[in-house]
């Protein structure tokens, strides 16, 4: 079970969180012309890399904040966690 | 009491306390502190089971968790427990155990015929034998496998025992209380670290219990007692026996199962049977020791053949002799320790040493004790069926390929030692890649992967002096990283006998003309010949060889067999073991009971049960409840002999004719507040929200980004910047997460806050033509006329002194209102509604009538919004704004979603107006068409229309809008029904929506 450092609450067990997928995906702006390809990329296509991955987690049984977690998908090592609005370093 | 194989005054069992127990129905005695194994051996019983494949007789092979044979079924306090290792289970008064995998009895087992049919059970026999013809599977193969397979029978009764889960945090977890565990725990505890020391056996000390050593001028046992007593007295230390750390998971989370009551006749009132510990440790020291390796020779599975360390432990800990004419077969010095112990207890062993001329302190001691030693000798085969009676032995050539004259000598047990295998399971589970240590012919942990270190013999260190020194250092080092107290204790002096190198030889060649089975995996009956066959058939990867032959796949996970299997594969392949590699170690290290894994989360504790504030009223009024997510909701209120059908019909009819009241507390409620709330709702919902005035409600549909409908509900503008959103009961939690996601991640610039208020409000829906009259009486000071409180209007008012919110919304097709009060006032509100409503023939209605009412008016719910439908499919396209953008809008342009013949919501009525259509039925054109019959769509919900008094269903069918008026068929292969139907509008009742606006 992962041990995730919520930037708002501190170290908490994985079972307090829900996984939210790739955090680098950016939603196309509202009211903007979007090609089928662009929209498909946003809705469906994800990279699923082996190694470092910046991803969203929702501290659902805690502060209810969405946070960003930089995690190695093969070793589960967590390098850093960020608040939703924090700049990624 | 006389026990033929019990030594006087030796061992640690409590001779003051005799305990009787039953094995296969026969009564035996043992002492407090005995395991089933030690007590049975004391009574001369060695035959305890049958092997998995060939049903060969099985005795005892080990003395602990590595035991591959002695797996029994236990009856305790009217509960049945399968898969109990006799070497671990302590006896208690009244214990009853029996053998498994044998029928009709362990002495005469029909399955043993497999032993003579062994040509049919080669490696991979499952894949070969049971494949053809396919028709044989159900009737012949499966019943055969089921009857023959498995250890024990699981109980099908509800387990009355209690199991607990516990979460714990520590600086340092130490797994095993042998010399390295004790030393490191002591050093770390003295340095101020919070330490948990876990021991899987009842007694602490590990190898110190049986080895002839001296630490700080004390015997191993004395030193153990001293250290344990001191650790127990320290507030920063938790010491646990009967506790197995069985899994090493991510981020230094380890799981330990503590057997609290398994050794007692009955679980005490305030104690659980077992407790599962989830331990998050800053640091872990793995001190799980090592397991003796078997030597492989003909019929080496015969009862009486066992590990030499086990024989020694039976003597020293339990005071039990495993035999009186022991043969010790060894390739290293460990066998000598066992022989010396036999000799000290008046038994004359014979040692067969595969080495030609070794010399060490221990060998000298054995010689001085006049123990007979034969160098360059091997056991060729054990003789005897249910117990060893003799052994064929032979001198072996220097290159270990040739046997000389085979002679037969009498013996009643053969104690084998093929050197030691470190237990690297936990280290490996942590992600540590192991490395092969040539000197000990075994894998040891490599670089630490998580915060773990392996110490003592688990790390391949087999001298006590180095073990103790290293463990003191490690205990200090890892604790000092955390506590920084620099409090170092001195290392005691250690005196031990020096031993010499082991012989790498491990498998005795077959004599000419003999085809003895030489077993590697004792539980799964995998012999040398099976591995040879698998390799001949082309299996190369060790993972494939494992699965094909089942080597190491039994409940003991190959603790005694893995390494010899690897040796064999490398020998045949002319490789070295590290090239072959080992298979993956996975948790659990030892079997864990399902009860412990589940813990308290059984029955109604498996999920929370949520009840509305009116629950007790429903109970008093004969409500029959149904699970709605985690909520309990009244399904119907039973009157007299009514069943579900009659009651729900009566309740729904009363809504259409008079007035009904339904508990809608369970609906999800979310407060949406902030200056940008309107803009946010406008993006979340498909319809327009910017112009909704204060005091008005609106029905809304929200999509996922892929265009699929996520949820629907009404949202009311309470004040300028405050909205009250409702969701369906099932989607409440998902919708909240969804809103939070968009506010926090996608549009953080929006100044909006959302919070769940589901639990804060109790809700009652009042529906039916009399509902306004009822409302007038409930709120005499409020104008509830159609003008004063129009459809989709909202008012706050006083309900007999309590504040209430009134929403004029309807999901029943009738004039209807929803009243919300603070949860604490819910019961009062309900009582008042029932009391005042009496004169208007009010009746409560449950979820079944609620469903009927919504189906009749064609209002979609979860069965239509099933995660596959877009707004068009559910006839919600009228709510999709063309002017503004919203979540998921772009997806609606995708070609599949714009196709003109998409499935669409319709109504379905049986032509005969009497046959109900099962939910899930297919709608087809021709019921006699060739299978698979082309499917037009499916029936999503069915009810008995109280308006028309005939069955009515909703369906989602292809090109639905053009199918109205068609005569089709509803087919339910499951219920074996084909019903001629007519497709009608989904708005079966009040299609113009006059009543809700009246
Ligand atoms: Zn948090």
mmCIF file of N, CA and C in Angstrom, chain B residues 368-409:
data_model
loop_
_atom_site.group_PDB
_atom_site.id
_atom_site.type_symbol
_atom_site.label_atom_id
_atom_site.label_comp_id
_atom_site.label_asym_id
_atom_site.label_seq_id
_atom_site.Cartn_x
_atom_site.Cartn_y
_atom_site.Cartn_z
ATOM 1 N N UNK B 368 34.597 -38.525 19.241
ATOM 2 C CA UNK B 368 34.902 -38.786 20.652
ATOM 3 C C UNK B 368 33.743 -39.436 21.388
ATOM 4 N N UNK B 369 32.516 -39.175 20.891
ATOM 5 C CA UNK B 369 31.341 -39.796 21.525
ATOM 6 C C UNK B 369 31.078 -41.188 20.963
ATOM 7 N N UNK B 370 32.018 -41.656 20.140
ATOM 8 C CA UNK B 370 31.908 -43.001 19.536
ATOM 9 C C UNK B 370 30.698 -43.152 18.626
ATOM 10 N N UNK B 371 30.328 -42.072 17.970
ATOM 11 C CA UNK B 371 29.237 -42.168 17.000
ATOM 12 C C UNK B 371 29.798 -42.772 15.722
ATOM 13 N N UNK B 372 29.046 -43.727 15.166
ATOM 14 C CA UNK B 372 29.511 -44.379 13.947
ATOM 15 C C UNK B 372 29.346 -43.428 12.764
ATOM 16 N N UNK B 373 30.441 -43.164 12.047
ATOM 17 C CA UNK B 373 30.400 -42.234 10.909
ATOM 18 C C UNK B 373 30.918 -42.951 9.673
ATOM 19 N N UNK B 374 30.135 -42.877 8.588
ATOM 20 C CA UNK B 374 30.602 -43.438 7.317
ATOM 21 C C UNK B 374 30.808 -42.278 6.349
ATOM 22 N N UNK B 375 32.065 -42.021 5.976
ATOM 23 C CA UNK B 375 32.353 -40.953 5.029
ATOM 24 C C UNK B 375 32.182 -41.455 3.605
ATOM 25 N N UNK B 376 31.938 -40.529 2.683
ATOM 26 C CA UNK B 376 31.678 -40.847 1.271
ATOM 27 C C UNK B 376 30.547 -41.854 1.142
ATOM 28 N N UNK B 377 29.567 -41.683 1.953
ATOM 29 C CA UNK B 377 28.424 -42.594 1.926
ATOM 30 C C UNK B 377 27.136 -41.824 1.638
ATOM 31 N N UNK B 378 26.235 -42.526 0.973
ATOM 32 C CA UNK B 378 24.932 -41.910 0.706
ATOM 33 C C UNK B 378 23.803 -42.887 0.972
ATOM 34 N N UNK B 379 22.623 -42.351 1.185
ATOM 35 C CA UNK B 379 21.419 -43.178 1.197
ATOM 36 C C UNK B 379 20.941 -43.266 -0.246
ATOM 37 N N UNK B 380 20.783 -44.458 -0.758
ATOM 38 C CA UNK B 380 20.330 -44.655 -2.140
ATOM 39 C C UNK B 380 18.807 -44.622 -2.189
ATOM 40 N N UNK B 381 18.187 -45.292 -1.229
ATOM 41 C CA UNK B 381 16.724 -45.306 -1.188
ATOM 42 C C UNK B 381 16.259 -45.663 0.205
ATOM 43 N N UNK B 382 15.145 -45.049 0.599
ATOM 44 C CA UNK B 382 14.497 -45.431 1.854
ATOM 45 C C UNK B 382 13.618 -46.629 1.574
ATOM 46 N N UNK B 383 13.529 -47.524 2.530
ATOM 47 C CA UNK B 383 12.662 -48.697 2.370
ATOM 48 C C UNK B 383 11.569 -48.647 3.427
ATOM 49 N N UNK B 384 10.439 -49.211 3.081
ATOM 50 C CA UNK B 384 9.286 -49.117 3.983
ATOM 51 C C UNK B 384 8.221 -48.288 3.301
ATOM 52 N N UNK B 385 6.934 -48.628 3.546
ATOM 53 C CA UNK B 385 5.875 -47.903 2.836
ATOM 54 C C UNK B 385 5.279 -46.805 3.703
ATOM 55 N N UNK B 386 4.721 -47.209 4.863
ATOM 56 C CA UNK B 386 4.107 -46.187 5.710
ATOM 57 C C UNK B 386 5.099 -45.616 6.721
ATOM 58 N N UNK B 387 6.251 -46.205 6.834
ATOM 59 C CA UNK B 387 7.286 -45.691 7.733
ATOM 60 C C UNK B 387 8.604 -46.307 7.291
ATOM 61 N N UNK B 388 9.667 -45.548 7.475
ATOM 62 C CA UNK B 388 10.991 -46.067 7.125
ATOM 63 C C UNK B 388 11.301 -47.310 7.972
ATOM 64 N N UNK B 389 11.716 -48.401 7.282
ATOM 65 C CA UNK B 389 12.104 -49.608 8.032
ATOM 66 C C UNK B 389 13.592 -49.863 7.892
ATOM 67 N N UNK B 390 14.113 -49.455 6.741
ATOM 68 C CA UNK B 390 15.548 -49.632 6.524
ATOM 69 C C UNK B 390 15.956 -48.692 5.401
ATOM 70 N N UNK B 391 17.252 -48.708 5.106
ATOM 71 C CA UNK B 391 17.726 -47.869 4.015
ATOM 72 C C UNK B 391 18.767 -48.625 3.215
ATOM 73 N N UNK B 392 18.681 -48.456 1.880
ATOM 74 C CA UNK B 392 19.760 -48.942 1.030
ATOM 75 C C UNK B 392 20.813 -47.857 1.014
ATOM 76 N N UNK B 393 22.022 -48.212 1.440
ATOM 77 C CA UNK B 393 23.088 -47.209 1.453
ATOM 78 C C UNK B 393 24.258 -47.711 0.620
ATOM 79 N N UNK B 394 25.112 -46.766 0.254
ATOM 80 C CA UNK B 394 26.240 -47.166 -0.583
ATOM 81 C C UNK B 394 27.364 -46.155 -0.449
ATOM 82 N N UNK B 395 28.583 -46.647 -0.665
ATOM 83 C CA UNK B 395 29.692 -45.722 -0.783
ATOM 84 C C UNK B 395 29.589 -45.082 -2.165
ATOM 85 N N UNK B 396 30.037 -43.852 -2.274
ATOM 86 C CA UNK B 396 29.910 -43.156 -3.546
ATOM 87 C C UNK B 396 31.293 -42.679 -3.992
ATOM 88 N N UNK B 397 31.477 -42.692 -5.320
ATOM 89 C CA UNK B 397 32.794 -42.328 -5.859
ATOM 90 C C UNK B 397 33.090 -40.858 -5.605
ATOM 91 N N UNK B 398 34.332 -40.505 -5.756
ATOM 92 C CA UNK B 398 34.778 -39.135 -5.482
ATOM 93 C C UNK B 398 34.033 -38.130 -6.361
ATOM 94 N N UNK B 399 33.786 -38.502 -7.651
ATOM 95 C CA UNK B 399 33.067 -37.577 -8.536
ATOM 96 C C UNK B 399 31.549 -37.646 -8.336
ATOM 97 N N UNK B 400 31.095 -38.459 -7.377
ATOM 98 C CA UNK B 400 29.681 -38.557 -6.992
ATOM 99 C C UNK B 400 28.782 -39.103 -8.105
ATOM 100 N N UNK B 401 29.389 -39.824 -9.073
ATOM 101 C CA UNK B 401 28.574 -40.361 -10.160
ATOM 102 C C UNK B 401 28.319 -41.848 -9.987
ATOM 103 N N UNK B 402 29.199 -42.524 -9.244
ATOM 104 C CA UNK B 402 29.136 -43.975 -9.191
ATOM 105 C C UNK B 402 28.829 -44.462 -7.788
ATOM 106 N N UNK B 403 27.919 -45.414 -7.727
ATOM 107 C CA UNK B 403 27.621 -46.055 -6.449
ATOM 108 C C UNK B 403 28.363 -47.375 -6.404
ATOM 109 N N UNK B 404 28.823 -47.740 -5.215
ATOM 110 C CA UNK B 404 29.481 -49.054 -5.091
ATOM 111 C C UNK B 404 28.492 -50.048 -4.539
ATOM 112 N N UNK B 405 28.969 -51.000 -3.776
ATOM 113 C CA UNK B 405 28.079 -52.041 -3.248
ATOM 114 C C UNK B 405 26.935 -51.469 -2.431
ATOM 115 N N UNK B 406 25.719 -51.826 -2.818
ATOM 116 C CA UNK B 406 24.582 -51.334 -2.050
ATOM 117 C C UNK B 406 24.285 -52.307 -0.923
ATOM 118 N N UNK B 407 24.237 -51.788 0.276
ATOM 119 C CA UNK B 407 23.887 -52.640 1.424
ATOM 120 C C UNK B 407 22.626 -52.082 2.077
ATOM 121 N N UNK B 408 21.944 -52.932 2.771
ATOM 122 C CA UNK B 408 20.710 -52.498 3.437
ATOM 123 C C UNK B 408 20.945 -52.473 4.938
ATOM 124 N N UNK B 409 20.639 -51.314 5.561
ATOM 125 C CA UNK B 409 20.754 -51.295 7.022
ATOM 126 C C UNK B 409 19.424 -50.876 7.636
#
